[in-house]
Amino acid sequence: MIKAKLSIDSNHYHYGPSRPTISPFEIQYFDLNVGDKIVGFQDDQEWEGIIEYDPTYPEEMKWFLDLNNCIEYPVSQEKMMGRSEGGRATMPIGEIRGEMAVVEAMLADGMNVEVVSKYTRLSRSRLENIKNRKSNLE
């Protein structure tokens, strides 16, 4: 049984093309566990794979979709267009974007990553990346 259908951003945080990561927020939001079958999709690709967890990976990469022996589905042009146009409204991404805006403002105001981490679901390493990116732009 397929438990969820998630948009996978395999341009970020992955150990090779067969292990696109899933954010800890999505794992918690959809109540996913190791071994659950899900369909992951990005642009013109869609795969049915199994959720795996590796505690030795960095925080953003611990949960991933194992695509070894996966089933790949064809994706029509219409479906691709619908994803990019309507997908944003149906996913909890807006919630994450709002949280990112607040976090970026807190870090821009000079708050310590340790303090900011108490008020967000984002990992410390992601907060460090945001802080470093902001300081490089200045």
Backbone as JSON Lines, residues from 0, in Angstrom:
{"i":0,"aa":"M","n":[0.84,-1.18,0.0],"ca":[0.0,0.0,0.0],"c":[0.89,1.24,0.0]}
{"i":1,"aa":"I","n":[0.56,2.19,-0.84],"ca":[1.3,3.45,-0.9],"c":[0.75,4.38,0.16]}
{"i":2,"aa":"K","n":[1.63,4.87,1.03],"ca":[1.2,5.68,2.16],"c":[1.11,7.16,1.84]}
{"i":3,"aa":"A","n":[1.95,7.66,0.94],"ca":[1.94,9.09,0.64],"c":[2.51,9.33,-0.74]}
{"i":4,"aa":"K","n":[2.25,10.53,-1.24],"ca":[2.8,10.96,-2.52],"c":[3.47,12.31,-2.25]}
{"i":5,"aa":"L","n":[4.79,12.36,-2.37],"ca":[5.54,13.54,-1.98],"c":[6.34,14.12,-3.13]}
{"i":6,"aa":"S","n":[6.44,15.44,-3.13],"ca":[7.34,16.11,-4.07],"c":[8.74,16.0,-3.51]}
{"i":7,"aa":"I","n":[9.66,15.5,-4.3],"ca":[11.04,15.3,-3.87],"c":[11.92,16.32,-4.58]}
{"i":8,"aa":"D","n":[12.66,17.09,-3.82],"ca":[13.6,18.02,-4.44],"c":[14.95,17.35,-4.48]}
{"i":9,"aa":"S","n":[15.21,16.62,-5.54],"ca":[16.47,15.87,-5.6],"c":[17.63,16.72,-6.09]}
{"i":10,"aa":"N","n":[17.43,18.03,-6.2],"ca":[18.54,18.93,-6.49],"c":[19.28,19.29,-5.21]}
{"i":11,"aa":"H","n":[18.68,19.03,-4.07],"ca":[19.28,19.33,-2.78],"c":[19.54,18.04,-2.02]}
{"i":12,"aa":"Y","n":[20.57,18.02,-1.25],"ca":[20.8,16.97,-0.26],"c":[20.5,15.55,-0.74]}
{"i":13,"aa":"H","n":[21.4,14.95,-1.43],"ca":[21.21,13.54,-1.77],"c":[22.57,12.88,-1.95]}
{"i":14,"aa":"Y","n":[22.59,11.6,-1.66],"ca":[23.78,10.79,-1.9],"c":[23.54,9.99,-3.16]}
{"i":15,"aa":"G","n":[23.7,10.61,-4.28],"ca":[23.51,9.93,-5.55],"c":[22.06,9.94,-5.98]}
{"i":16,"aa":"P","n":[21.82,9.61,-7.24],"ca":[20.47,9.69,-7.79],"c":[19.5,8.64,-7.24]}
{"i":17,"aa":"S","n":[19.99,7.61,-6.6],"ca":[19.08,6.57,-6.1],"c":[18.64,6.8,-4.66]}
{"i":18,"aa":"R","n":[19.0,7.94,-4.07],"ca":[18.63,8.22,-2.68],"c":[18.24,9.68,-2.46]}
{"i":19,"aa":"P","n":[17.18,10.17,-3.14],"ca":[16.77,11.55,-2.87],"c":[16.22,11.66,-1.45]}
{"i":20,"aa":"T","n":[16.55,12.75,-0.78],"ca":[16.18,12.88,0.62],"c":[14.75,13.38,0.8]}
{"i":21,"aa":"I","n":[14.23,13.11,1.97],"ca":[12.91,13.56,2.38],"c":[13.12,14.35,3.66]}
{"i":22,"aa":"S","n":[12.53,15.53,3.74],"ca":[12.76,16.37,4.92],"c":[12.13,15.73,6.16]}
{"i":23,"aa":"P","n":[12.76,15.92,7.32],"ca":[12.19,15.41,8.57],"c":[10.78,15.97,8.82]}
{"i":24,"aa":"F","n":[10.53,17.2,8.34],"ca":[9.2,17.79,8.48],"c":[8.15,16.94,7.76]}
{"i":25,"aa":"E","n":[8.45,16.51,6.53],"ca":[7.51,15.67,5.78],"c":[7.33,14.31,6.43]}
{"i":26,"aa":"I","n":[8.41,13.76,6.96],"ca":[8.32,12.47,7.66],"c":[7.33,12.58,8.81]}
{"i":27,"aa":"Q","n":[7.47,13.66,9.59],"ca":[6.59,13.86,10.74],"c":[5.17,14.22,10.29]}
{"i":28,"aa":"Y","n":[5.04,15.11,9.34],"ca":[3.73,15.59,8.88],"c":[2.87,14.45,8.33]}
{"i":29,"aa":"F","n":[3.47,13.56,7.56],"ca":[2.73,12.45,6.96],"c":[2.82,11.16,7.77]}
{"i":30,"aa":"D","n":[3.45,11.23,8.96],"ca":[3.59,10.08,9.85],"c":[4.19,8.88,9.11]}
{"i":31,"aa":"L","n":[5.34,9.12,8.48],"ca":[6.01,8.09,7.7],"c":[7.04,7.35,8.54]}
{"i":32,"aa":"N","n":[7.28,6.1,8.18],"ca":[8.24,5.26,8.9],"c":[9.13,4.53,7.91]}
{"i":33,"aa":"V","n":[10.24,4.02,8.41],"ca":[11.13,3.2,7.59],"c":[10.33,2.03,7.02]}
{"i":34,"aa":"G","n":[10.51,1.77,5.74],"ca":[9.82,0.66,5.09],"c":[8.51,1.04,4.42]}
{"i":35,"aa":"D","n":[7.98,2.25,4.71],"ca":[6.75,2.68,4.06],"c":[7.0,2.89,2.57]}
{"i":36,"aa":"K","n":[6.03,2.49,1.75],"ca":[6.11,2.74,0.31],"c":[5.46,4.09,0.03]}
{"i":37,"aa":"I","n":[6.17,4.91,-0.73],"ca":[5.61,6.18,-1.15],"c":[5.93,6.4,-2.62]}
{"i":38,"aa":"V","n":[5.23,7.34,-3.21],"ca":[5.55,7.78,-4.56],"c":[6.21,9.14,-4.42]}
{"i":39,"aa":"G","n":[7.41,9.24,-4.94],"ca":[8.12,10.51,-4.94],"c":[8.15,11.04,-6.36]}
{"i":40,"aa":"F","n":[8.0,12.35,-6.5],"ca":[8.03,12.89,-7.85],"c":[8.79,14.2,-7.9]}
{"i":41,"aa":"Q","n":[9.35,14.45,-9.06],"ca":[10.0,15.72,-9.36],"c":[9.93,15.92,-10.86]}
{"i":42,"aa":"D","n":[9.41,17.06,-11.27],"ca":[9.33,17.43,-12.68],"c":[8.75,16.3,-13.52]}
{"i":43,"aa":"D","n":[9.57,15.68,-14.36],"ca":[9.06,14.65,-15.28],"c":[9.35,13.24,-14.8]}
{"i":44,"aa":"Q","n":[9.65,13.08,-13.53],"ca":[9.96,11.76,-12.98],"c":[9.01,11.44,-11.83]}
{"i":45,"aa":"E","n":[8.66,10.17,-11.72],"ca":[7.81,9.71,-10.63],"c":[8.2,8.27,-10.31]}
{"i":46,"aa":"W","n":[8.48,8.0,-9.02],"ca":[8.96,6.69,-8.63],"c":[8.21,6.2,-7.4]}
{"i":47,"aa":"E","n":[8.02,4.89,-7.33],"ca":[7.51,4.27,-6.12],"c":[8.71,3.63,-5.45]}
{"i":48,"aa":"G","n":[9.0,4.06,-4.24],"ca":[10.15,3.54,-3.52],"c":[9.84,3.34,-2.05]}
{"i":49,"aa":"I","n":[10.85,2.97,-1.3],"ca":[10.7,2.67,0.12],"c":[11.5,3.68,0.93]}
{"i":50,"aa":"I","n":[10.9,4.16,2.02],"ca":[11.58,5.1,2.9],"c":[12.64,4.37,3.71]}
{"i":51,"aa":"E","n":[13.81,4.95,3.74],"ca":[14.93,4.41,4.52],"c":[15.47,5.51,5.42]}
{"i":52,"aa":"Y","n":[16.24,5.1,6.42],"ca":[16.83,6.03,7.39],"c":[18.25,5.59,7.68]}
{"i":53,"aa":"D","n":[19.17,6.54,7.68],"ca":[20.56,6.24,8.02],"c":[21.06,7.29,9.0]}
{"i":54,"aa":"P","n":[21.21,6.92,10.28],"ca":[21.61,7.89,11.31],"c":[23.02,8.43,11.13]}
{"i":55,"aa":"T","n":[23.82,7.82,10.26],"ca":[25.19,8.3,10.06],"c":[25.26,9.47,9.08]}
{"i":56,"aa":"Y","n":[24.18,9.74,8.36],"ca":[24.15,10.86,7.41],"c":[23.94,12.18,8.15]}
{"i":57,"aa":"P","n":[24.26,13.31,7.53],"ca":[23.95,14.62,8.12],"c":[22.43,14.76,8.31]}
{"i":58,"aa":"E","n":[22.02,15.68,9.17],"ca":[20.62,15.82,9.58],"c":[19.65,15.87,8.4]}
{"i":59,"aa":"E","n":[19.94,16.67,7.37],"ca":[19.02,16.83,6.24],"c":[18.96,15.6,5.35]}
{"i":60,"aa":"M","n":[19.87,14.66,5.54],"ca":[19.96,13.52,4.62],"c":[19.62,12.18,5.26]}
{"i":61,"aa":"K","n":[19.22,12.18,6.52],"ca":[18.99,10.91,7.22],"c":[17.81,10.13,6.65]}
{"i":62,"aa":"W","n":[16.74,10.82,6.25],"ca":[15.57,10.17,5.67],"c":[15.66,10.29,4.16]}
{"i":63,"aa":"F","n":[15.47,9.18,3.46],"ca":[15.55,9.23,2.01],"c":[14.66,8.17,1.38]}
{"i":64,"aa":"L","n":[14.4,8.36,0.11],"ca":[13.61,7.41,-0.66],"c":[14.58,6.52,-1.41]}
{"i":65,"aa":"D","n":[14.58,5.24,-1.06],"ca":[15.48,4.29,-1.72],"c":[14.86,3.9,-3.07]}
{"i":66,"aa":"L","n":[15.55,4.27,-4.14],"ca":[15.03,4.02,-5.48],"c":[15.62,2.78,-6.14]}
{"i":67,"aa":"N","n":[16.44,2.03,-5.41],"ca":[16.92,0.76,-5.95],"c":[15.73,-0.18,-6.05]}
{"i":68,"aa":"N","n":[15.57,-0.82,-7.18],"ca":[14.44,-1.71,-7.45],"c":[13.09,-1.0,-7.38]}
{"i":69,"aa":"C","n":[13.08,0.29,-7.7],"ca":[11.83,1.05,-7.65],"c":[11.01,0.82,-8.91]}
{"i":70,"aa":"I","n":[9.78,1.27,-8.86],"ca":[8.91,1.28,-10.03],"c":[8.89,2.71,-10.53]}
{"i":71,"aa":"E","n":[9.17,2.92,-11.81],"ca":[9.12,4.27,-12.37],"c":[7.86,4.41,-13.21]}
{"i":72,"aa":"Y","n":[7.16,5.53,-13.02],"ca":[5.92,5.78,-13.75],"c":[6.13,6.85,-14.81]}
{"i":73,"aa":"P","n":[5.46,6.72,-15.95],"ca":[5.53,7.78,-16.96],"c":[4.74,9.0,-16.47]}
{"i":74,"aa":"V","n":[5.2,10.18,-16.84],"ca":[4.54,11.41,-16.43],"c":[4.18,12.21,-17.68]}
{"i":75,"aa":"S","n":[2.91,12.53,-17.83],"ca":[2.47,13.29,-19.0],"c":[2.86,14.76,-18.86]}
{"i":76,"aa":"Q","n":[2.89,15.45,-19.98],"ca":[3.19,16.88,-19.99],"c":[2.15,17.65,-19.18]}
{"i":77,"aa":"E","n":[0.89,17.24,-19.27],"ca":[-0.18,17.92,-18.53],"c":[0.02,17.78,-17.02]}
{"i":78,"aa":"K","n":[0.43,16.59,-16.61],"ca":[0.66,16.36,-15.18],"c":[1.84,17.2,-14.69]}
{"i":79,"aa":"M","n":[2.89,17.28,-15.51],"ca":[4.04,18.11,-15.14],"c":[3.62,19.57,-14.98]}
{"i":80,"aa":"M","n":[2.83,20.07,-15.92],"ca":[2.38,21.46,-15.87],"c":[1.51,21.69,-14.63]}
{"i":81,"aa":"G","n":[0.62,20.75,-14.35],"ca":[-0.25,20.88,-13.18],"c":[0.52,20.91,-11.89]}
{"i":82,"aa":"R","n":[1.59,20.14,-11.82],"ca":[2.41,20.13,-10.61],"c":[3.03,21.48,-10.35]}
{"i":83,"aa":"S","n":[3.6,22.06,-11.38],"ca":[4.3,23.33,-11.17],"c":[3.32,24.46,-10.92]}
{"i":84,"aa":"E","n":[2.12,24.39,-11.49],"ca":[1.16,25.48,-11.31],"c":[0.33,25.34,-10.04]}
{"i":85,"aa":"G","n":[-0.13,24.13,-9.74],"ca":[-1.04,23.96,-8.62],"c":[-0.47,23.28,-7.41]}
{"i":86,"aa":"G","n":[0.69,22.67,-7.56],"ca":[1.27,21.9,-6.47],"c":[1.59,22.72,-5.24]}
{"i":87,"aa":"R","n":[2.0,23.95,-5.45],"ca":[2.4,24.78,-4.31],"c":[1.24,25.04,-3.36]}
{"i":88,"aa":"A","n":[0.03,25.12,-3.91],"ca":[-1.13,25.42,-3.08],"c":[-1.58,24.22,-2.27]}
{"i":89,"aa":"T","n":[-1.2,23.02,-2.66],"ca":[-1.71,21.83,-1.98],"c":[-0.72,21.21,-1.01]}
{"i":90,"aa":"M","n":[0.47,21.76,-0.93],"ca":[1.5,21.18,-0.07],"c":[1.79,22.12,1.1]}
{"i":91,"aa":"P","n":[2.34,21.61,2.17],"ca":[2.65,22.46,3.32],"c":[3.87,23.35,3.1]}
{"i":92,"aa":"I","n":[4.24,23.58,1.84],"ca":[5.42,24.36,1.53],"c":[5.25,25.81,1.99]}
{"i":93,"aa":"G","n":[4.05,26.35,1.85],"ca":[3.81,27.73,2.29],"c":[4.15,27.91,3.75]}
{"i":94,"aa":"E","n":[3.83,26.92,4.53],"ca":[4.15,26.93,5.95],"c":[5.66,26.99,6.16]}
{"i":95,"aa":"I","n":[6.38,26.19,5.39],"ca":[7.84,26.17,5.5],"c":[8.43,27.49,5.02]}
{"i":96,"aa":"R","n":[7.89,28.04,3.92],"ca":[8.39,29.32,3.42],"c":[8.21,30.43,4.44]}
{"i":97,"aa":"G","n":[7.06,30.44,5.11],"ca":[6.82,31.44,6.15],"c":[7.81,31.29,7.29]}
{"i":98,"aa":"E","n":[8.05,30.05,7.66],"ca":[9.02,29.77,8.72],"c":[10.42,30.2,8.3]}
{"i":99,"aa":"M","n":[10.76,29.95,7.03],"ca":[12.08,30.35,6.51],"c":[12.24,31.87,6.58]}
{"i":100,"aa":"A","n":[11.19,32.61,6.23],"ca":[11.26,34.07,6.25],"c":[11.52,34.57,7.67]}
{"i":101,"aa":"V","n":[10.84,33.98,8.64],"ca":[11.04,34.38,10.04],"c":[12.45,34.04,10.49]}
{"i":102,"aa":"V","n":[12.9,32.83,10.16],"ca":[14.25,32.39,10.54],"c":[15.31,33.29,9.91]}
{"i":103,"aa":"E","n":[15.14,33.61,8.63],"ca":[16.11,34.48,7.96],"c":[16.16,35.85,8.63]}
{"i":104,"aa":"A","n":[15.0,36.38,9.02],"ca":[14.97,37.68,9.7],"c":[15.65,37.6,11.06]}
{"i":105,"aa":"M","n":[15.42,36.52,11.79],"ca":[16.04,36.36,13.1],"c":[17.56,36.31,12.97]}
{"i":106,"aa":"L","n":[18.04,35.54,12.0],"ca":[19.49,35.42,11.8],"c":[20.08,36.73,11.29]}
{"i":107,"aa":"A","n":[19.34,37.44,10.43],"ca":[19.81,38.73,9.91],"c":[19.92,39.76,11.03]}
{"i":108,"aa":"D","n":[19.07,39.62,12.05],"ca":[19.13,40.53,13.2],"c":[20.26,40.18,14.16]}
{"i":109,"aa":"G","n":[21.02,39.14,13.83],"ca":[22.18,38.78,14.64],"c":[21.93,37.75,15.72]}
{"i":110,"aa":"M","n":[20.76,37.13,15.7],"ca":[20.48,36.11,16.71],"c":[21.36,34.89,16.48]}
{"i":111,"aa":"N","n":[21.73,34.24,17.54],"ca":[22.56,33.05,17.52],"c":[21.78,31.86,16.96]}
{"i":112,"aa":"V","n":[22.45,30.99,16.22],"ca":[21.81,29.8,15.64],"c":[21.2,28.93,16.73]}
{"i":113,"aa":"E","n":[21.86,28.82,17.87],"ca":[21.33,28.01,18.98],"c":[19.98,28.54,19.45]}
{"i":114,"aa":"V","n":[19.87,29.86,19.55],"ca":[18.62,30.47,20.0],"c":[17.53,30.27,18.94]}
{"i":115,"aa":"V","n":[17.86,30.53,17.69],"ca":[16.89,30.4,16.6],"c":[16.41,28.95,16.48]}
{"i":116,"aa":"S","n":[17.28,27.99,16.72],"ca":[16.9,26.58,16.57],"c":[15.8,26.16,17.54]}
{"i":117,"aa":"K","n":[15.62,26.9,18.62],"ca":[14.57,26.58,19.59],"c":[13.18,26.95,19.07]}
{"i":118,"aa":"Y","n":[13.13,27.78,18.02],"ca":[11.86,28.29,17.52],"c":[11.5,27.77,16.13]}
{"i":119,"aa":"T","n":[12.21,26.77,15.64],"ca":[11.97,26.28,14.29],"c":[12.15,24.77,14.2]}
{"i":120,"aa":"R","n":[11.57,24.21,13.15],"ca":[11.76,22.78,12.87],"c":[12.97,22.55,11.99]}
{"i":121,"aa":"L","n":[13.57,23.62,11.48],"ca":[14.73,23.49,10.61],"c":[15.94,23.04,11.42]}
{"i":122,"aa":"S","n":[16.77,22.24,10.81],"ca":[17.95,21.7,11.51],"c":[19.0,22.79,11.72]}
{"i":123,"aa":"R","n":[19.87,22.56,12.68],"ca":[20.96,23.52,12.96],"c":[21.87,23.71,11.75]}
{"i":124,"aa":"S","n":[22.16,22.61,11.04],"ca":[23.04,22.74,9.87],"c":[22.37,23.57,8.78]}
{"i":125,"aa":"R","n":[21.05,23.45,8.65],"ca":[20.35,24.28,7.66],"c":[20.36,25.74,8.1]}
{"i":126,"aa":"L","n":[20.21,25.98,9.39],"ca":[20.29,27.35,9.91],"c":[21.67,27.94,9.66]}
{"i":127,"aa":"E","n":[22.7,27.14,9.86],"ca":[24.07,27.6,9.59],"c":[24.23,27.95,8.11]}
{"i":128,"aa":"N","n":[23.66,27.12,7.24],"ca":[23.74,27.39,5.8],"c":[23.04,28.7,5.45]}
{"i":129,"aa":"I","n":[21.89,28.95,6.05],"ca":[21.16,30.19,5.8],"c":[21.98,31.38,6.28]}
{"i":130,"aa":"K","n":[22.53,31.25,7.48],"ca":[23.34,32.33,8.05],"c":[24.57,32.6,7.17]}
{"i":131,"aa":"N","n":[25.25,31.55,6.73],"ca":[26.43,31.71,5.87],"c":[26.07,32.33,4.53]}
{"i":132,"aa":"R","n":[24.95,31.89,3.96],"ca":[24.51,32.44,2.68],"c":[24.21,33.94,2.81]}
{"i":133,"aa":"K","n":[23.55,34.31,3.9],"ca":[23.22,35.73,4.13],"c":[24.48,36.56,4.31]}
{"i":134,"aa":"S","n":[25.45,36.03,5.07],"ca":[26.68,36.8,5.3],"c":[27.52,36.9,4.03]}
{"i":135,"aa":"N","n":[27.44,35.91,3.14],"ca":[28.17,35.98,1.87],"c":[27.56,37.0,0.91]}
{"i":136,"aa":"L","n":[26.26,37.27,1.06],"ca":[25.59,38.24,0.2],"c":[25.89,39.68,0.61]}
{"i":137,"aa":"E","n":[26.31,39.85,1.84],"ca":[26.56,41.22,2.35],"c":[27.88,41.76,1.94]}
